[in-house]
Short mmCIF file of N, CA and C in Angstrom, two decimals:
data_model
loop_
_atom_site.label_atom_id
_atom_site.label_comp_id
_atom_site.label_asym_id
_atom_site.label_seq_id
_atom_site.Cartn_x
_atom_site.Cartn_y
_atom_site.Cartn_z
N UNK A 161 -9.60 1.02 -6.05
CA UNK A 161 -9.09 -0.16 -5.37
C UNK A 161 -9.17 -1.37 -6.29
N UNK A 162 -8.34 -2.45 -6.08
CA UNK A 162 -8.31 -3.51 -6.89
C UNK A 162 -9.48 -4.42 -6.82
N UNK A 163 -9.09 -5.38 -7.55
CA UNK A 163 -10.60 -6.64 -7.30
C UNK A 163 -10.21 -7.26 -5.92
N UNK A 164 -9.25 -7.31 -5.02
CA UNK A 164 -9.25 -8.06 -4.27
C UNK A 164 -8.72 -6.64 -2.76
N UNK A 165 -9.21 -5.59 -2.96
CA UNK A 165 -9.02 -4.84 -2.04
C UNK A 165 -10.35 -4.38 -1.61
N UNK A 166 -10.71 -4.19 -0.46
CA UNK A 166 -12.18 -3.68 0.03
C UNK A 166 -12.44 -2.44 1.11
N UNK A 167 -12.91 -1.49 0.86
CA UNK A 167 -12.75 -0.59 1.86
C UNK A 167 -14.05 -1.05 3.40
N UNK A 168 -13.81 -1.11 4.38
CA UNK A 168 -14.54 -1.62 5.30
C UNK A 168 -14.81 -0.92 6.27
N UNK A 169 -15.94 -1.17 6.85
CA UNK A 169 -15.91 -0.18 7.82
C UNK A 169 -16.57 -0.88 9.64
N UNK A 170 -17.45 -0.27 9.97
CA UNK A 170 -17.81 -0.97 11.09
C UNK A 170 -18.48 -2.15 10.74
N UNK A 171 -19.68 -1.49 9.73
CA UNK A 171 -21.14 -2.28 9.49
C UNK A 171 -20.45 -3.72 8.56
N UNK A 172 -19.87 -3.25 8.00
CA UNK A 172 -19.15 -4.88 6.96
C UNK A 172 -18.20 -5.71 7.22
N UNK A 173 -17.32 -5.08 8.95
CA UNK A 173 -16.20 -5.78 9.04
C UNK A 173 -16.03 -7.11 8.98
N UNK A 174 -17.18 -7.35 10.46
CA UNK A 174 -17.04 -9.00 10.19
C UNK A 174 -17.54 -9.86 9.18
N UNK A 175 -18.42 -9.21 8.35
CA UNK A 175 -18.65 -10.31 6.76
C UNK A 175 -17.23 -10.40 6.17
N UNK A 176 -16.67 -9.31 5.60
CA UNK A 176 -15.52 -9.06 4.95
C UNK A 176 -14.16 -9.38 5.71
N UNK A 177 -14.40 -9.54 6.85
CA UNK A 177 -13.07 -9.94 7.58
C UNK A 177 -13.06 -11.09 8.39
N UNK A 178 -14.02 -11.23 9.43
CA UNK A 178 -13.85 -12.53 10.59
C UNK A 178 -14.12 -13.41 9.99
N UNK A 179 -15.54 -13.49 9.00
CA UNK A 179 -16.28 -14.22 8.17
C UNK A 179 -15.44 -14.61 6.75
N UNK A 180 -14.41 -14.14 6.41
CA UNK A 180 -13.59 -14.23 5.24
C UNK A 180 -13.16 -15.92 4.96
N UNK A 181 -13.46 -16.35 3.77
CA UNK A 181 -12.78 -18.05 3.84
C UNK A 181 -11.37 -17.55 3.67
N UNK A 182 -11.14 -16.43 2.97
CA UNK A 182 -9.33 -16.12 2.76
C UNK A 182 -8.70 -15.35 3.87
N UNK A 183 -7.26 -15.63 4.02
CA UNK A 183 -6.77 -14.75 4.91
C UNK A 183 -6.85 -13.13 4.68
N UNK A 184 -7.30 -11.81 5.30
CA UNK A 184 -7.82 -10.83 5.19
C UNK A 184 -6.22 -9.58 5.75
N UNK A 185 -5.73 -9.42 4.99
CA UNK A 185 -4.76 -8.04 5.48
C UNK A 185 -5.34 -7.02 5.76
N UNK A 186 -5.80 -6.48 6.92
CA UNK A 186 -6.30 -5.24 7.52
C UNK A 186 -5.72 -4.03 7.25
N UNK A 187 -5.63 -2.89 6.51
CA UNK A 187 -4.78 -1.77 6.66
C UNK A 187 -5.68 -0.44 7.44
N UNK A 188 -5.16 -0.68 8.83
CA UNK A 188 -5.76 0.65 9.23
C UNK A 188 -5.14 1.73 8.70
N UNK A 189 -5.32 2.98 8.52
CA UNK A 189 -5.06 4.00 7.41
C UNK A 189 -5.92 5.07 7.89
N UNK A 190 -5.04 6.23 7.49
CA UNK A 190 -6.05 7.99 7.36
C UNK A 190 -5.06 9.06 6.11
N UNK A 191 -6.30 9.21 5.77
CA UNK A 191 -5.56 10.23 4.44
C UNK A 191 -5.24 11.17 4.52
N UNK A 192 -4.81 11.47 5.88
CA UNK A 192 -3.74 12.52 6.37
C UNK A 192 -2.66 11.96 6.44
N UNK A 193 -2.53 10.79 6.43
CA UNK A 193 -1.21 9.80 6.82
C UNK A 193 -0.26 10.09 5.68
N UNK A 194 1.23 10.12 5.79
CA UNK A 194 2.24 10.29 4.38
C UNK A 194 2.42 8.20 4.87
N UNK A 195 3.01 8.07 5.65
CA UNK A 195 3.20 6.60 5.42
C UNK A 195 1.93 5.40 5.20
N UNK A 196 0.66 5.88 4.99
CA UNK A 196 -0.22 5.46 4.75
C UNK A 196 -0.50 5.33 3.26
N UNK A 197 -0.17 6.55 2.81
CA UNK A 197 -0.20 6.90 1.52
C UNK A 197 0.99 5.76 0.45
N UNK A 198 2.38 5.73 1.13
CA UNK A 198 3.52 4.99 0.53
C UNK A 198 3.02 3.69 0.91
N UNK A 199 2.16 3.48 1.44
CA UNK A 199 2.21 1.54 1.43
C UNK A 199 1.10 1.24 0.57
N UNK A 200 0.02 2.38 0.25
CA UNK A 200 -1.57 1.57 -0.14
C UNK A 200 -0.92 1.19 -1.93
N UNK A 201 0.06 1.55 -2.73
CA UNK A 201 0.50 0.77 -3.70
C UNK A 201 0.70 -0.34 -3.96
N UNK A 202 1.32 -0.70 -2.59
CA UNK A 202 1.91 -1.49 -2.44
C UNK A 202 1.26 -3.10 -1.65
N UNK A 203 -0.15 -2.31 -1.41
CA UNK A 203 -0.97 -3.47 -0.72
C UNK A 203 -1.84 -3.77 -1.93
N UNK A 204 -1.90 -2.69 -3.11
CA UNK A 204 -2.90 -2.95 -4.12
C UNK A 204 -2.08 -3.86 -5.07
N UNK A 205 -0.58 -3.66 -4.81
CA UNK A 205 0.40 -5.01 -5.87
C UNK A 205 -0.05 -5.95 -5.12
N UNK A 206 -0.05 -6.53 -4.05
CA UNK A 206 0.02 -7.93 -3.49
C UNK A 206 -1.63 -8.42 -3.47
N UNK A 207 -2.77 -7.48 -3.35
CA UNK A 207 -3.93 -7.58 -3.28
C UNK A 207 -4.27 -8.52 -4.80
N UNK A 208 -3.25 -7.95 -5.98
CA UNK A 208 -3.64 -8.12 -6.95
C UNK A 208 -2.64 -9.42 -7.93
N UNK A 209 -1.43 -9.54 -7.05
CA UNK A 209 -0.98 -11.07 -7.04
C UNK A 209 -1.22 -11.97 -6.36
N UNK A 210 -1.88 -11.83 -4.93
CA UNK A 210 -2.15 -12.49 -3.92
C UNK A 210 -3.38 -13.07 -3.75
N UNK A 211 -4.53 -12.67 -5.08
CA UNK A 211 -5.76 -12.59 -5.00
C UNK A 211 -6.56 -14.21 -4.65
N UNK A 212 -5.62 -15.01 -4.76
CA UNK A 212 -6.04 -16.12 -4.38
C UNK A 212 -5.66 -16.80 -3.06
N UNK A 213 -5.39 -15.85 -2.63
CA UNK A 213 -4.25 -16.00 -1.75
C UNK A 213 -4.37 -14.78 -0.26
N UNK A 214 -5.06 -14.04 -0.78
CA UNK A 214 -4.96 -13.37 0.53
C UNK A 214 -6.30 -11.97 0.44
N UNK A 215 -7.02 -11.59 1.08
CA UNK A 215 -7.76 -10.30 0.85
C UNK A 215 -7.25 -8.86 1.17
N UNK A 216 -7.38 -7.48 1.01
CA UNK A 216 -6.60 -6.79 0.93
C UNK A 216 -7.87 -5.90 2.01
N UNK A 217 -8.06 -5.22 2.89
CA UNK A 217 -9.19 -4.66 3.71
C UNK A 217 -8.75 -3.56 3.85
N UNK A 218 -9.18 -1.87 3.97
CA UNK A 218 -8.60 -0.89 4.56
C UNK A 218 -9.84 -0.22 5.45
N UNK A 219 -9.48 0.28 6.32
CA UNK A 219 -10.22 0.76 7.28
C UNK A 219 -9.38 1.91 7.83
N UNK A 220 -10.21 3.53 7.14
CA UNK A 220 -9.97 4.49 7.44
C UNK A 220 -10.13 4.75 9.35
N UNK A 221 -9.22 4.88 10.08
CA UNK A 221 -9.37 5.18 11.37
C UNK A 221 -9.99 6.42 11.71
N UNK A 222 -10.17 7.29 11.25
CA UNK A 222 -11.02 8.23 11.63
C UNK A 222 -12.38 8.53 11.16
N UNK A 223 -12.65 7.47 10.53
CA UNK A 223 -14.18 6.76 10.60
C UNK A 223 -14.78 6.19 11.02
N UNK A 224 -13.94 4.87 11.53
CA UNK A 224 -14.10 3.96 12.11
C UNK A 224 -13.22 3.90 13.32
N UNK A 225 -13.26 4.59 13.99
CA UNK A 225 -12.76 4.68 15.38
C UNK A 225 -12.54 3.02 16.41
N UNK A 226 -13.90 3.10 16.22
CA UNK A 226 -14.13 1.74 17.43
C UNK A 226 -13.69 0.36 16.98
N UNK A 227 -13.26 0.56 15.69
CA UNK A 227 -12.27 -0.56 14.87
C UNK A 227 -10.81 -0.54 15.40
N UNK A 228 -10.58 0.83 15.61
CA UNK A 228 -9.04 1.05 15.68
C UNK A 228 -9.07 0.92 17.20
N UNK A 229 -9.88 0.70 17.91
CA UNK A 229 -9.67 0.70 19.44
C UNK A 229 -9.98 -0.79 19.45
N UNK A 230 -10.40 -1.20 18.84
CA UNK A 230 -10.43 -2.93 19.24
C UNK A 230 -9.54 -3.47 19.77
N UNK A 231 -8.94 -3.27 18.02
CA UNK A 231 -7.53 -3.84 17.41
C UNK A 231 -6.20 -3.10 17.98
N UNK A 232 -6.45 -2.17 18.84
CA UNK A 232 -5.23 -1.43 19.82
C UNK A 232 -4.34 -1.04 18.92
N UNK A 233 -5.02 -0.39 17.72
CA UNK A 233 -4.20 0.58 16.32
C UNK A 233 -4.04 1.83 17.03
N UNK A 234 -2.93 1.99 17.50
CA UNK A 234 -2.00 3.56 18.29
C UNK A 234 -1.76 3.79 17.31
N UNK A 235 -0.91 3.24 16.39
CA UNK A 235 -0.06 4.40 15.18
C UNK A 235 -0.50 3.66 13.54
N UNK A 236 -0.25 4.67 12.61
CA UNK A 236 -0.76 3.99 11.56
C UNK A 236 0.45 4.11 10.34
N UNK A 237 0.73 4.05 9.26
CA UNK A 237 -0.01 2.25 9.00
C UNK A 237 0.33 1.70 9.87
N UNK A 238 -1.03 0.32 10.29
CA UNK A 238 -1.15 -0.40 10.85
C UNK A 238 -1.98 -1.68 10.53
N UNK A 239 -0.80 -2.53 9.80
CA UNK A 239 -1.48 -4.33 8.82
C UNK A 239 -1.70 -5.10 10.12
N UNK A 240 -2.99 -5.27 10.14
CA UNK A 240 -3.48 -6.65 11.58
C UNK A 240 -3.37 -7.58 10.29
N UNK A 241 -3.09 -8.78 10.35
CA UNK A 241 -3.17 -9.70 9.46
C UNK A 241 -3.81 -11.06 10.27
N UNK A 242 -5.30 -11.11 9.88
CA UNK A 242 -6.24 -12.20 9.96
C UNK A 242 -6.75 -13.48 9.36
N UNK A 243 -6.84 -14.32 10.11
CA UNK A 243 -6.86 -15.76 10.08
C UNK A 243 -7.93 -16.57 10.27
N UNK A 244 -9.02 -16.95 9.48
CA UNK A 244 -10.38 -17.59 10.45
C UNK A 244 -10.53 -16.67 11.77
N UNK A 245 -10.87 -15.49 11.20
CA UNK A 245 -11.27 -14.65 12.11
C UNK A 245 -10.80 -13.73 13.40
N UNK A 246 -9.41 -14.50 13.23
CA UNK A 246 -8.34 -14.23 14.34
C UNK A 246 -7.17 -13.20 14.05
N UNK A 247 -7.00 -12.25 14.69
CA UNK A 247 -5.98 -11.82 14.36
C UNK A 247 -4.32 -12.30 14.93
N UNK A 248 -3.78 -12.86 13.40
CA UNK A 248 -2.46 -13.52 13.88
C UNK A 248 -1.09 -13.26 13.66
N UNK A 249 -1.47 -11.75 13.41
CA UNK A 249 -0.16 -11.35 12.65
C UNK A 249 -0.08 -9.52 12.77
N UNK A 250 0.99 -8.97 12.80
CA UNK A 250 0.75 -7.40 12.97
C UNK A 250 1.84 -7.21 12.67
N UNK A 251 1.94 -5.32 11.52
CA UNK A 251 2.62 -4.97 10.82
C UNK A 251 2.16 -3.63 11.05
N UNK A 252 3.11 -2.67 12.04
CA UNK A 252 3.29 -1.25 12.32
C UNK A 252 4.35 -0.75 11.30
N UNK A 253 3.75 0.35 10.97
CA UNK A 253 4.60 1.66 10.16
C UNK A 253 4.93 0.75 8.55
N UNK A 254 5.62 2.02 7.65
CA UNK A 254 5.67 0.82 5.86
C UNK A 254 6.27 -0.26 6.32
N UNK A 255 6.49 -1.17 5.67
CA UNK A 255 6.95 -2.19 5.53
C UNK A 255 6.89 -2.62 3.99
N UNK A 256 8.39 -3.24 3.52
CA UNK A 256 8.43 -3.32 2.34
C UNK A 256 7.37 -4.21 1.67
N UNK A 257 7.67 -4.61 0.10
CA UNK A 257 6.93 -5.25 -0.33
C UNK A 257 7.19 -7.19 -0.25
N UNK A 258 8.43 -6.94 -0.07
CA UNK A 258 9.17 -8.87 0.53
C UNK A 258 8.41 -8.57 1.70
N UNK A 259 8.76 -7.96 2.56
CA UNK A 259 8.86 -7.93 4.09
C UNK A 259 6.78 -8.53 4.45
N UNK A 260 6.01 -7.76 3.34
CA UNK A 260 4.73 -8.01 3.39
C UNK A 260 4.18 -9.52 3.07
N UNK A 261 4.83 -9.74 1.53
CA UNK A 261 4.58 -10.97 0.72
C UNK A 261 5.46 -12.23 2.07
N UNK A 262 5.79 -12.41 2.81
CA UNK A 262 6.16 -13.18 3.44
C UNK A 262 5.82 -13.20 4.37
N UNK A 263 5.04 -12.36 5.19
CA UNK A 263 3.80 -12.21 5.99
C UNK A 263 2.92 -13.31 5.18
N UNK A 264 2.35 -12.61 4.73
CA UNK A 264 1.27 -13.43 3.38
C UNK A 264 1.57 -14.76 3.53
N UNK A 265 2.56 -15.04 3.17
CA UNK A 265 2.83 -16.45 3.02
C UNK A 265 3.09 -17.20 4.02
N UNK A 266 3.03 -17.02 4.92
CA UNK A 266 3.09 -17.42 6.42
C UNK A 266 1.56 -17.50 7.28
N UNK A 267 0.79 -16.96 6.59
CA UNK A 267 -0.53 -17.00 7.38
C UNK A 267 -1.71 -17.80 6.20
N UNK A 268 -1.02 -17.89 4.84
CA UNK A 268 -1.60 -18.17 3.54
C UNK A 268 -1.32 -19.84 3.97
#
């Protein structure tokens, strides 16, 4: 994972996420997933242009279960995109790499 991507789980969420001074992109994810697989490139490009700019979080769902039931993650990929702790933004199934970076920049 990049310098600005973090794998998270129950015990670290809220340091690494609610607690974040930067805006935090959530990728719920399972490595059974094929469309899970085609986006994590693509969160590690923006993780790694965005680094001032945005945090990159993944949270395997079948680890962290009671994460994915919070956040009402039915299908995956699934980008919650967080704000001072809030979630203010959501991104089901790939989504390109504009389609992401303008997310970003809208909550940035």
């Amino acid at each position: 994972m990049g310098q600005n991507t973090v794998e998270v789980t129950e015990d670290n969420f809220e340091v690494e996420v609610l607690d974040s001074d930067l805006p935090v992109v959530v990728d719920f994810w399972a490595p059974w997933c094929g469309p899970c697989q085609a986006i994590a490139p693509v969160l590690e490009e923006l993780g790694a242009e965005y680094s001032d700019k945005v945090k990159i979080a993944k949270v395997n769902v079948d680890n962290n279960s009671s994460l994915a039931q919070k956040y009402q993650v039915a299908s995956i990929p699934n980008l919650v995109f967080f704000k001072d702790g809030e979630a203010v933004d959501r991104q089901v199934g790939f989504s390109s790499k504009e389609d992401l970076e303008n997310k970003i920049n809208n909550i940035g």
